[in-house]
mmCIF file of C-alpha atoms and ligand atoms in Angstrom:
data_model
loop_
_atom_site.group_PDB
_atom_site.id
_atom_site.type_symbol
_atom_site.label_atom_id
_atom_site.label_comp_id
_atom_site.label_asym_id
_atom_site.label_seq_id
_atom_site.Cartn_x
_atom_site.Cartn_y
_atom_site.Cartn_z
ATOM 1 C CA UNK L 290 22.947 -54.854 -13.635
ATOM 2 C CA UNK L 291 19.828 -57.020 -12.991
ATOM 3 C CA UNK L 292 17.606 -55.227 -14.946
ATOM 4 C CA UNK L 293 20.581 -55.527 -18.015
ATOM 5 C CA UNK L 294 20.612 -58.589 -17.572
ATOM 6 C CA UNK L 295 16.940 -59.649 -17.592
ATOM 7 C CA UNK L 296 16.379 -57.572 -21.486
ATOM 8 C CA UNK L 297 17.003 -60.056 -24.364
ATOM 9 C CA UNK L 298 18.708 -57.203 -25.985
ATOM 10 C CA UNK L 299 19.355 -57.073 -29.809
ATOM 11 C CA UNK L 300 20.039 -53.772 -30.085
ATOM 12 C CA UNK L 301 23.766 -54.257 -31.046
ATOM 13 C CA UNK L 302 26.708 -56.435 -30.335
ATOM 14 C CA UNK L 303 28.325 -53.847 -28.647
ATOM 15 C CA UNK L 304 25.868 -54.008 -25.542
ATOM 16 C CA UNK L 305 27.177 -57.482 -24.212
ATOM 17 C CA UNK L 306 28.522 -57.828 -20.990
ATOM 18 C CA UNK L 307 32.237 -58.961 -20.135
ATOM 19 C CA UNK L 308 32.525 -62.561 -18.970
ATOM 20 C CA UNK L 309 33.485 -63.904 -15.688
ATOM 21 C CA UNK L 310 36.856 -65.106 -17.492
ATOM 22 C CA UNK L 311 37.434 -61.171 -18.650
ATOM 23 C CA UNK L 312 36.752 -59.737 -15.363
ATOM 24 C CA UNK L 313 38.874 -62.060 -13.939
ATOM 25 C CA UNK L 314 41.988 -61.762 -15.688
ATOM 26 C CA UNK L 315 41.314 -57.882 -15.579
ATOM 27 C CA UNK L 316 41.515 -58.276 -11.772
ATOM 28 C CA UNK L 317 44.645 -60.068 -11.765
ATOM 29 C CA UNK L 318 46.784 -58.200 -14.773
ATOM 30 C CA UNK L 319 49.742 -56.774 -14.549
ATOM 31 C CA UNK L 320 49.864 -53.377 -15.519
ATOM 32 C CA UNK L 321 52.391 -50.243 -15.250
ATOM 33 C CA UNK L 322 52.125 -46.873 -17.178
ATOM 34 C CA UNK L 323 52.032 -47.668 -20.987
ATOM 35 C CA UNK L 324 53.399 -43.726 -21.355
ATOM 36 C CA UNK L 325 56.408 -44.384 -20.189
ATOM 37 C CA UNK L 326 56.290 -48.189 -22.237
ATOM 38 C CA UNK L 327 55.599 -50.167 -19.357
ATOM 39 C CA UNK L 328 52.247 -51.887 -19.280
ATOM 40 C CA UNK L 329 53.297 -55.790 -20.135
ATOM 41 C CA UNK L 330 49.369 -56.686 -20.629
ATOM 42 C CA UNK L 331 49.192 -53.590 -22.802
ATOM 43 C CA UNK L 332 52.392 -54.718 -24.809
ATOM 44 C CA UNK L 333 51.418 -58.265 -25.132
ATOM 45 C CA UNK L 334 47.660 -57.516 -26.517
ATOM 46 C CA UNK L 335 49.039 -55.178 -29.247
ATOM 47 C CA UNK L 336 51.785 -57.969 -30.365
ATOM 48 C CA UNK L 337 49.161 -60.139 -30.088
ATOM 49 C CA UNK L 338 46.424 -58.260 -32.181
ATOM 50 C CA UNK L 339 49.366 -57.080 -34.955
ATOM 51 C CA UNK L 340 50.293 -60.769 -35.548
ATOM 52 C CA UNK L 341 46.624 -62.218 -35.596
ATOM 53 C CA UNK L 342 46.319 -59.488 -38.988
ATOM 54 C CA UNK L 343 49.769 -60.280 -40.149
ATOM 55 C CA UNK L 344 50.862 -56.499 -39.777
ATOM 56 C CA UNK L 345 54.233 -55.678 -38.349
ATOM 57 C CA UNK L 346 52.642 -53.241 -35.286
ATOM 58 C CA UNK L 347 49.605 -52.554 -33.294
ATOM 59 C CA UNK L 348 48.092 -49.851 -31.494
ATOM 60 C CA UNK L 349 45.185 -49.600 -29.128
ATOM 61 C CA UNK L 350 43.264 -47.645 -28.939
ATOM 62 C CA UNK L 351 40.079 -46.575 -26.695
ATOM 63 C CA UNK L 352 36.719 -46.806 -29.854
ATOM 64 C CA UNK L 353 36.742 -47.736 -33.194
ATOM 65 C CA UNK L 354 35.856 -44.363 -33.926
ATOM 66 C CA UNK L 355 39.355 -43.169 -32.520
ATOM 67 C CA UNK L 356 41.202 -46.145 -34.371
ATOM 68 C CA UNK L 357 39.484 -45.221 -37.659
ATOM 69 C CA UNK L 358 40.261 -41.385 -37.255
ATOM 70 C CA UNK L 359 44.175 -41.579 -35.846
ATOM 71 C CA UNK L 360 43.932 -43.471 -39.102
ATOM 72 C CA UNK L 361 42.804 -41.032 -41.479
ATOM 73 C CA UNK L 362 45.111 -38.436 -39.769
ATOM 74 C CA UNK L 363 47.902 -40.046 -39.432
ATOM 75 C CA UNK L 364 47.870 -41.514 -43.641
ATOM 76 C CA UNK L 365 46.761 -38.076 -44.931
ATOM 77 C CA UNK L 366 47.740 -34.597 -44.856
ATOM 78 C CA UNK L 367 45.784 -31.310 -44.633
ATOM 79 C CA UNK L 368 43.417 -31.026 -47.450
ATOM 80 C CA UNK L 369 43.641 -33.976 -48.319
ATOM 81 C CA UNK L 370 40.203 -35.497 -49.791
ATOM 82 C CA UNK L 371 39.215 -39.352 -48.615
ATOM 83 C CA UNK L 372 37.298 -41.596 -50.637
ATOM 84 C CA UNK L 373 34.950 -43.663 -48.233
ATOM 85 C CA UNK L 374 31.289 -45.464 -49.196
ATOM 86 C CA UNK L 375 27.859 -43.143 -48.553
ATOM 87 C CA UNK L 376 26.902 -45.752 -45.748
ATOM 88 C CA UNK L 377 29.794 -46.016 -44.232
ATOM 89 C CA UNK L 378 30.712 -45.334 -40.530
ATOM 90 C CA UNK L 379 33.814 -42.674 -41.295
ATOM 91 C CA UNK L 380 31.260 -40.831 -43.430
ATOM 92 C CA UNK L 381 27.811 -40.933 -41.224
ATOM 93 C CA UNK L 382 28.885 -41.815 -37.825
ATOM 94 C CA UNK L 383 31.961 -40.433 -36.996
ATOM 95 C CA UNK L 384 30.702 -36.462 -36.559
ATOM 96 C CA UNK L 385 32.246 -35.182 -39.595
ATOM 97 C CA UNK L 386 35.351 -35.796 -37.278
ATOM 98 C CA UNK L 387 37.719 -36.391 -40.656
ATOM 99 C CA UNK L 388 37.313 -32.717 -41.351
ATOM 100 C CA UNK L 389 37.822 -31.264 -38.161
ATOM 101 C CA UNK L 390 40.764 -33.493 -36.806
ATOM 102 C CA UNK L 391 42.493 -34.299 -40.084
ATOM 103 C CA UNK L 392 41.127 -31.234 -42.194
ATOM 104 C CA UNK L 393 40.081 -33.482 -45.143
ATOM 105 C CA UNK L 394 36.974 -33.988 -47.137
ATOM 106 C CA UNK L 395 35.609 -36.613 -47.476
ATOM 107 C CA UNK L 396 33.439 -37.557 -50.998
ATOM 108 C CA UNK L 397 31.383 -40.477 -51.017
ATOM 109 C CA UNK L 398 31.409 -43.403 -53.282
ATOM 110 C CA UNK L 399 27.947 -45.222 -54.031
ATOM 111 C CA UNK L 400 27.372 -48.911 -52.467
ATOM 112 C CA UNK L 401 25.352 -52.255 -54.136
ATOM 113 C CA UNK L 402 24.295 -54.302 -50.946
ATOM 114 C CA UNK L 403 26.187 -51.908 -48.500
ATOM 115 C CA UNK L 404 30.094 -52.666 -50.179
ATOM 116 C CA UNK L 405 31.377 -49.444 -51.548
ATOM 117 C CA UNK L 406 31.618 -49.832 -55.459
ATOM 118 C CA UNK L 407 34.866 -50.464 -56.930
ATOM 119 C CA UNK L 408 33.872 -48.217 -60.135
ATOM 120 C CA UNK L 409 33.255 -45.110 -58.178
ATOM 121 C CA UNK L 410 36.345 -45.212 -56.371
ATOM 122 C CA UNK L 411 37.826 -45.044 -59.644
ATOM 123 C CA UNK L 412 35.612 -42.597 -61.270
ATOM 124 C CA UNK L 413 36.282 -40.602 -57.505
ATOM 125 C CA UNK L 414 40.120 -40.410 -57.773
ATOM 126 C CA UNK L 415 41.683 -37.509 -58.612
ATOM 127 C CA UNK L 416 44.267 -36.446 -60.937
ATOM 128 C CA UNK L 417 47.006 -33.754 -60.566
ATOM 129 C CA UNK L 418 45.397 -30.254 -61.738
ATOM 130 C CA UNK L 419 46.068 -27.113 -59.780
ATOM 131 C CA UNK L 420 42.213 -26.777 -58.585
ATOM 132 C CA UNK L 421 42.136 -30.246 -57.341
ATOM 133 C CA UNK L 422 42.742 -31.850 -53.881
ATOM 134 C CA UNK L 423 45.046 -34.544 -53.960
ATOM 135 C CA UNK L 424 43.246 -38.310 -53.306
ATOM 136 C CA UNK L 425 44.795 -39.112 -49.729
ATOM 137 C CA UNK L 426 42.963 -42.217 -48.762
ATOM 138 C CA UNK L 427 40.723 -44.870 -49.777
ATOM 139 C CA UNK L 428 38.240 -46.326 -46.958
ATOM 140 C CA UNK L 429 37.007 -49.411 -47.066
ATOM 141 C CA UNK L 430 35.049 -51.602 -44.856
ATOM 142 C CA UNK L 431 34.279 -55.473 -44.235
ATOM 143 C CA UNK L 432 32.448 -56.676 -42.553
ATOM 144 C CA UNK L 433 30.164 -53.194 -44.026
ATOM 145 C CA UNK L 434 28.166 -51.001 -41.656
ATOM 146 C CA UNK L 435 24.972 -53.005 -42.887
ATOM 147 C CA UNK L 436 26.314 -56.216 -41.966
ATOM 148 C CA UNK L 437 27.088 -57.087 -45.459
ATOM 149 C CA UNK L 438 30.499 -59.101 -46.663
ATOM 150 C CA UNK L 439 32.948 -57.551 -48.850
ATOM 151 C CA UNK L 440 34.516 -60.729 -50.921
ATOM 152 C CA UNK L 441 37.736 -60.783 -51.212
ATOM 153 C CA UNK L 442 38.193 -60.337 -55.496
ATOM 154 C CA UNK L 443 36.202 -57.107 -54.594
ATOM 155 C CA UNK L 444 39.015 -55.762 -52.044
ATOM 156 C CA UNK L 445 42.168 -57.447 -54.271
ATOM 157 C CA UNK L 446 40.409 -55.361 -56.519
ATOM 158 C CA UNK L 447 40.425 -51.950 -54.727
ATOM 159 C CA UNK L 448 44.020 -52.705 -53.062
ATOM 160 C CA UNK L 449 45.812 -53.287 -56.278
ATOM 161 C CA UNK L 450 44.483 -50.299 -58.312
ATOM 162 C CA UNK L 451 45.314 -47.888 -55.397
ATOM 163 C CA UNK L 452 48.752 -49.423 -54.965
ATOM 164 C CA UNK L 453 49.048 -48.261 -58.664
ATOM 165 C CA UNK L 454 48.018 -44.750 -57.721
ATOM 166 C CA UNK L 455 50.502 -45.297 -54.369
ATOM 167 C CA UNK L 456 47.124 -43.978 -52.395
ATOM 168 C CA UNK L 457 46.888 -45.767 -49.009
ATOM 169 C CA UNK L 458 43.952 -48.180 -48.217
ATOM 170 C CA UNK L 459 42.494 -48.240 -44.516
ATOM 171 C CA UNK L 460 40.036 -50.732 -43.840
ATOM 172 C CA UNK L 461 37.403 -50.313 -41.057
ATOM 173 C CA UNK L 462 37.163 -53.663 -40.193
ATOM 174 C CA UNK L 463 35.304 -52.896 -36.990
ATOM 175 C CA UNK L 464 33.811 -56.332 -37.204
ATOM 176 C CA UNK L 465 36.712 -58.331 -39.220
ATOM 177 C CA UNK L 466 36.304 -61.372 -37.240
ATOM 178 C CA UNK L 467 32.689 -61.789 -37.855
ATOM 179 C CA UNK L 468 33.864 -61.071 -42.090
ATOM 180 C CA UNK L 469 36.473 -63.996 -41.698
ATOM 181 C CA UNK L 470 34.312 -66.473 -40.066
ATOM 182 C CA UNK L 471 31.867 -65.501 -42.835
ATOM 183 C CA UNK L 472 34.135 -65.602 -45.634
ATOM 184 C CA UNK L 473 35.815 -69.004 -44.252
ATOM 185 C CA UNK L 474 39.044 -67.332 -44.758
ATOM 186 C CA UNK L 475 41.787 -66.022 -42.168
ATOM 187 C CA UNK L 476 41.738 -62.958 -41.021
ATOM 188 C CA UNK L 477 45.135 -62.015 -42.146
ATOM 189 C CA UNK L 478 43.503 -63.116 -45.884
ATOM 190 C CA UNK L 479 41.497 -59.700 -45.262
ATOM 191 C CA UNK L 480 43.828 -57.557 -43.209
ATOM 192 C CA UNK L 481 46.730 -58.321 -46.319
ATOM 193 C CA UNK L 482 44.284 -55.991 -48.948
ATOM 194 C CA UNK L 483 44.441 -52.927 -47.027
ATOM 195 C CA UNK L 484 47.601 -50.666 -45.409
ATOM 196 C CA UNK L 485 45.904 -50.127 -41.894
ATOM 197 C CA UNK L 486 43.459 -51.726 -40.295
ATOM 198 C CA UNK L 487 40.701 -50.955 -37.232
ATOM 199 C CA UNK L 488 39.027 -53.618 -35.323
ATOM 200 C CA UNK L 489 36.838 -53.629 -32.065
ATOM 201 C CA UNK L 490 37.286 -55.587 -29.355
ATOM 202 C CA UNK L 491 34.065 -54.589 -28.010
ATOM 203 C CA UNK L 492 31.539 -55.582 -30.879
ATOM 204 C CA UNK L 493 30.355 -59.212 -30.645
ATOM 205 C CA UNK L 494 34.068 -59.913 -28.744
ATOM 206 C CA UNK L 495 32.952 -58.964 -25.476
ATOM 207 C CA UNK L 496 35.302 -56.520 -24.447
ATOM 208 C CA UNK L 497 34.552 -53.795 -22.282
ATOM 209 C CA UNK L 498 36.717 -51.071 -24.109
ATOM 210 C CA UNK L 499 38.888 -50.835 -27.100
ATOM 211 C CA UNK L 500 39.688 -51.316 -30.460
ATOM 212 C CA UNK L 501 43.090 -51.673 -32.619
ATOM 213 C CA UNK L 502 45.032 -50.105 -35.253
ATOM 214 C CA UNK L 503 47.414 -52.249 -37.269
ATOM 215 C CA UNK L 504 49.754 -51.666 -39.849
ATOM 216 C CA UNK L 505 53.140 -51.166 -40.596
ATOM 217 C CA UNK L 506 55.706 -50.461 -38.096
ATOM 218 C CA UNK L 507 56.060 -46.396 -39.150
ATOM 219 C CA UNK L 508 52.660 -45.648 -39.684
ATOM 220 C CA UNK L 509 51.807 -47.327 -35.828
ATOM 221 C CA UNK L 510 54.544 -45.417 -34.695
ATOM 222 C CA UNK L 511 53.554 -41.979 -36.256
ATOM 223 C CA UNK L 512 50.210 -43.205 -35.402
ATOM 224 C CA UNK L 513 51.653 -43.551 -31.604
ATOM 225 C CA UNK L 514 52.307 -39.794 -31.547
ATOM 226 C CA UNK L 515 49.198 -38.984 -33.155
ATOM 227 C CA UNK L 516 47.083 -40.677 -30.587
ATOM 228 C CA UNK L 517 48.915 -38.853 -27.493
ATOM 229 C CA UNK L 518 47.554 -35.546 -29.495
ATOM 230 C CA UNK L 519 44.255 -36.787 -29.158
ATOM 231 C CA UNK L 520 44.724 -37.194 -25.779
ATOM 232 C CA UNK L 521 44.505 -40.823 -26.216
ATOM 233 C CA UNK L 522 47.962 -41.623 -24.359
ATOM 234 C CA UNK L 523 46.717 -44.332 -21.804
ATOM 235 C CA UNK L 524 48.470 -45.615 -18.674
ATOM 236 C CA UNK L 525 47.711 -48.593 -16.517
ATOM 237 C CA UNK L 526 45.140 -49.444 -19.424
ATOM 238 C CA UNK L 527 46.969 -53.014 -19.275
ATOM 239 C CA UNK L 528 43.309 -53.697 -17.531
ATOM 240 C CA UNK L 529 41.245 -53.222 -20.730
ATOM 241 C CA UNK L 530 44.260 -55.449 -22.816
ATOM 242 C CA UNK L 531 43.296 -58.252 -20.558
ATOM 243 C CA UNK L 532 40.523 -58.440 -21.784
ATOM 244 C CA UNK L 533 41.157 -57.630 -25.175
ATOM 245 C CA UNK L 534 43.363 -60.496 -24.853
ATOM 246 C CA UNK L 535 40.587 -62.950 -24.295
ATOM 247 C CA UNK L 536 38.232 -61.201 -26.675
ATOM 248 C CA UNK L 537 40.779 -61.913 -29.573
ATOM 249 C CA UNK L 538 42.178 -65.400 -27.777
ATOM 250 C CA UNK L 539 38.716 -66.961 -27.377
ATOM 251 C CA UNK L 540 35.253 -64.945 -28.332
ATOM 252 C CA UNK L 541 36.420 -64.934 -32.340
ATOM 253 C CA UNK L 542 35.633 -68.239 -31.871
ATOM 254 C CA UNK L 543 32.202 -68.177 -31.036
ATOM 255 C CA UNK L 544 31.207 -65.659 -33.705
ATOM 256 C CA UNK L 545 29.581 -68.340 -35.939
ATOM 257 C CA UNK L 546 27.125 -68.578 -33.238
ATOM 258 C CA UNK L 547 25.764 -65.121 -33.734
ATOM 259 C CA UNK L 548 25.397 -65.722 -37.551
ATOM 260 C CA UNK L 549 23.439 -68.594 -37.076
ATOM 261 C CA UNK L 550 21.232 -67.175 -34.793
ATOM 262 C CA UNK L 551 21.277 -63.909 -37.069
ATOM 263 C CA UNK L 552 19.708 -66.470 -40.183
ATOM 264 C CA UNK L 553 17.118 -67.638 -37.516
ATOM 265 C CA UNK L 554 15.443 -64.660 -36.766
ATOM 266 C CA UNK L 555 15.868 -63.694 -40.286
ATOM 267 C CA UNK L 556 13.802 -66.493 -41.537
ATOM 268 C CA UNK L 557 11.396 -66.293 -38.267
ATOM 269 C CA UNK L 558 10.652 -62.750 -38.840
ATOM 270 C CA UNK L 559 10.515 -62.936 -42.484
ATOM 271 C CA UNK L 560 7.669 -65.258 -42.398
ATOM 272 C CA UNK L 561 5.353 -62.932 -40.490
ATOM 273 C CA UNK L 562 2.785 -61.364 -42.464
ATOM 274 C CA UNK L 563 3.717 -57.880 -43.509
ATOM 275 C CA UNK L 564 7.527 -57.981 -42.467
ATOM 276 C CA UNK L 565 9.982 -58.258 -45.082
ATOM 277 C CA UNK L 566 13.801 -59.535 -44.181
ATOM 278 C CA UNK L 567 16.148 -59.494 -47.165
ATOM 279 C CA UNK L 568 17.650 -63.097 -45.853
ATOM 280 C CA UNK L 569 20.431 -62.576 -49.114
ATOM 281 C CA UNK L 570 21.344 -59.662 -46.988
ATOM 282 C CA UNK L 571 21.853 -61.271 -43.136
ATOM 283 C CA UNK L 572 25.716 -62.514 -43.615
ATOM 284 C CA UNK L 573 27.185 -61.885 -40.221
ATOM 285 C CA UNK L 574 24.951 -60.912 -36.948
ATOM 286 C CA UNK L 575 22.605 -57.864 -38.012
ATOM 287 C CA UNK L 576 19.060 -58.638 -39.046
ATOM 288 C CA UNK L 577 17.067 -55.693 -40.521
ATOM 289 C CA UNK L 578 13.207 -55.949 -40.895
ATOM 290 C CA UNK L 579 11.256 -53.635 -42.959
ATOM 291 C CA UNK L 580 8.028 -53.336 -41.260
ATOM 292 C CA UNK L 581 6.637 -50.611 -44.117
ATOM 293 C CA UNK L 582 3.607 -53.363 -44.411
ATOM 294 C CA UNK L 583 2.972 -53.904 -41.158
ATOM 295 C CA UNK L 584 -0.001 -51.492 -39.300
ATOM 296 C CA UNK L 585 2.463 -50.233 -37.031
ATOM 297 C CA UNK L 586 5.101 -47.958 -36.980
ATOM 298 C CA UNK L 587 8.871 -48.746 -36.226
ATOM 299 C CA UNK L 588 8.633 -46.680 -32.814
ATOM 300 C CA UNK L 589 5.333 -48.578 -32.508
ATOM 301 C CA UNK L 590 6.914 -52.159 -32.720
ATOM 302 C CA UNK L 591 10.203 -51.268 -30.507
ATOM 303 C CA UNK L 592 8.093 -49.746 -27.674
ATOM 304 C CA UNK L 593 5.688 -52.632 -27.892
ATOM 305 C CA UNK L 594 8.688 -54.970 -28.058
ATOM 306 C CA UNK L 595 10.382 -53.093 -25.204
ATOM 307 C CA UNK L 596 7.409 -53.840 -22.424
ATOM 308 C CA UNK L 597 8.074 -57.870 -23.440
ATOM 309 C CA UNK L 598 11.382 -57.201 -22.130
ATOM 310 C CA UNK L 599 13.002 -57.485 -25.760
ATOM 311 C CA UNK L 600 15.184 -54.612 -27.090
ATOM 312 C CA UNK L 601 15.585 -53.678 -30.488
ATOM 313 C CA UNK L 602 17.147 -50.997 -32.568
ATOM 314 C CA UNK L 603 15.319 -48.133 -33.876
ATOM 315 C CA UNK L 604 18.034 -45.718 -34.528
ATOM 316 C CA UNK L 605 17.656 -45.782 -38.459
ATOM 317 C CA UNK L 606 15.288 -43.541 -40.920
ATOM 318 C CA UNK L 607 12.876 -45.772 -42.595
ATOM 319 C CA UNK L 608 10.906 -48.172 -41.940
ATOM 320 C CA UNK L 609 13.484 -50.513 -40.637
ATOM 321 C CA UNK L 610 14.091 -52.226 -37.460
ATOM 322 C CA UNK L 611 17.612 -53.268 -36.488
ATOM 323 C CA UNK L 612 18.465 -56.452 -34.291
ATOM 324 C CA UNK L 613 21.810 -57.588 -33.867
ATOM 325 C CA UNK L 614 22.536 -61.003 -32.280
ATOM 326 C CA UNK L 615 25.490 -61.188 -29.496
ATOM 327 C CA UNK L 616 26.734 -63.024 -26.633
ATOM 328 C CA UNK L 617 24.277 -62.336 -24.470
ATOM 329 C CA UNK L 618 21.381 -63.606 -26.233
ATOM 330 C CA UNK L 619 20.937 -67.504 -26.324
ATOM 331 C CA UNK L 620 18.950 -69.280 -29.301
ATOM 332 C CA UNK L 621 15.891 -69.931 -27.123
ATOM 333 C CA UNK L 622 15.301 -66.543 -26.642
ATOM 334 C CA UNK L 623 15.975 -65.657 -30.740
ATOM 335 C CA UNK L 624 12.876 -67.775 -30.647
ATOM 336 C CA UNK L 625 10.788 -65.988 -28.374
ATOM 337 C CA UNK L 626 11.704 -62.583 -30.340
ATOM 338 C CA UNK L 627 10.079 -64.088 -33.385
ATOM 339 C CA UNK L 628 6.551 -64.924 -31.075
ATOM 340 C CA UNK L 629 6.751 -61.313 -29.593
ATOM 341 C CA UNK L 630 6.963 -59.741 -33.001
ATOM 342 C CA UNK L 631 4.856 -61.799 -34.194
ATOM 343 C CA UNK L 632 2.338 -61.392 -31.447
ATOM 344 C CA UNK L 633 2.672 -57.476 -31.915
ATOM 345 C CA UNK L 634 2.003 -57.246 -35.652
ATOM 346 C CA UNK L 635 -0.980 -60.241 -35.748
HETATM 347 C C1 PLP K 273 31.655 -50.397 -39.115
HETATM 348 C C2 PLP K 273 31.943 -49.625 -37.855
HETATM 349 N N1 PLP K 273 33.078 -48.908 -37.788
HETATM 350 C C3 PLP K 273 33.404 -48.192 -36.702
HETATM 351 C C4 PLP K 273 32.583 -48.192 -35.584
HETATM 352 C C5 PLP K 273 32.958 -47.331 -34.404
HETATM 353 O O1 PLP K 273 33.213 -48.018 -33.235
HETATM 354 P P1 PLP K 273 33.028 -47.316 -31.798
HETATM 355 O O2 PLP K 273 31.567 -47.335 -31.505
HETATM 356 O O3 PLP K 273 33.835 -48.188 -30.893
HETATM 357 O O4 PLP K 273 33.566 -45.958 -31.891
HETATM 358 C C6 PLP K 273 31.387 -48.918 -35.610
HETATM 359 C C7 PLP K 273 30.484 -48.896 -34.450
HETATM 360 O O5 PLP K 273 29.392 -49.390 -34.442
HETATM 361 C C8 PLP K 273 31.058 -49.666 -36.771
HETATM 362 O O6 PLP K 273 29.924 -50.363 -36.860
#
């Protein structure tokens, strides 16, 4: 835990630590075994979570991965074919799951500035003909998996044309509080252009564990079902809920934070010589750096970064280097990223 602690770590807002206030109420919540309906902390998160996006139920569930995947099976049926953006997390990080859960395939529509693009959805859907497989969902996502906003003309957009075409609309909204701070809207204002929606409680929220599924009261219940077949029926998980609870109760608030600190080390970095930071691009808490004109490779930067005691992301092909801002990382030390990097590349 020391050693956790002592990183300033920007790898992702996923990596933050739950607060005192979360492990207390975790230590003092009432729990009993949500199988058999009985976990009051469980209950009261997921009325909790389905109100805050306006939907009539809520499920929780253990990842956002599960939560976007109980999705996907539980709107579509066997060869089925989803429509989801080339960048985004159903498509490149979810192990091909879709197709070996749900059997469905999914085809990928193109993005401009990581927001799938309304006009290949469109040119994407099918039409009846015997060789073709029927269109069984459309997959969106805001905040986007490059930390890009969605506005939201572009998803009345998308919702009304496949309400037309009665195809469901799931949204991966895995960060949907940081999109809603963002977008200075509510985030029921997002949640209201899709049928389902995922959201973590563990990215930039704090929480430990867990993400939800919302939507209407069928689907959740169908969806209910569907998790226990994943073996994702939980029982005293009233534990994680509490501090879910607090996650959705209190850390949404915070969020703006992160941005802010996100457009700091977006400028800071972007005025070293060599580094280029597409600041258009840095709307919620991810910063990407394209050190291409630097003399030192990605691996280079993050291992040099890494003995400074700074941790950065360099999961992605290319020349890119990912850093996410979070909870756990106070505006002083945004500062002393930008004099490390800086340091390293001079
Ligand atoms: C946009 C998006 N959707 C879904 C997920 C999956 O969440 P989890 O890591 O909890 O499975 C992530 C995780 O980073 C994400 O960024």
């Amino acid at each position: 835990m020391e050693d956790i602690m002592n990183f300033i770590d920007l790898r992702s807002d996923t990596i933050t630590q739950p607060t005192d206030e979360m492990r207390m109420a975790m230590f003092n919540a009432k729990v009993g075994d949500d199988i058999y309906d009985e976990d009051e902390t469980m209950k009261k998160l997921e009325k909790t979570a389905a109100q805050l996006v306006n939907k009539e139920a809520a499920i929780f569930v253990p990842s956002g991965t599960m939560g976007n995947q109980l999705s996907i099976m539980t709107h579509t049926k066997k060869g089925d074919e989803v429509i989801a953006s080339d960048c985004s997390h159903v498509l490149q990080a979810e192990v091909g799951a879709a197709s070996v859960i749900s059997s469905v395939t999914v085809r990928s529509a193109g993005t401009q500035n990581g927001v799938i693009k309304f006009e290949d959805i469109k040119n994407l859907v099918r039409g009846k003909n015997i060789h073709f497989p029927d269109t069984g969902l459309i997959c969106i996502e805001n905040a986007t998996s490059e930390g890009t906003l969605m506005t939201i003309d572009q998803m009345k957009d998308i919702y009304k044309y496949a309400l037309g075409l009665e195809i469901p609309v799931h949204l991966d909204g895995a960060r949907i509080f940081n999109a809603a701070i963002a977008l200075n809207i509510d985030v029921s204002d997002i949640a209201s252009n899709a049928d389902s929606v995922m959201f973590c409680l563990s990215k930039g929220l704090c929480g430990p564990v867990g993400s939800i599924l919302a939507g209407c009261s069928t689907f959740i219940e169908k969806a209910k079902r569907n998790r226990k077949m994943l073996g994702g029926g939980l029982r005293q998980s009233g534990f994680l809920a509490a501090a879910g609870l607090i996650a959705l109760n209190k850390m949404t608030k915070r969020l703006a934070e992160d941005h802010e600190n996100a457009k700091i080390l977006a400028k800071g970095l972007s005025e070293i010589n060599g580094i280029q930071v597409d600041i258009s691009k840095v709307q919620i808490d991810m910063v990407f750096a394209n050190i291409n004109k630097t003399n030192k490779s990605q691996k280079e930067i993050v291992k040099e970064l890494l003995i400074r005691g700074i941790k950065a992301n360099d999961g992605r092909e290319g020349d890119f280097i990912r850093f996410v801002t979070n909870n756990d990382v106070k505006k002083e030390e945004i500062y002393k990223v930008i004099k490390a990097v800086k340091e390293i590349i001079n």
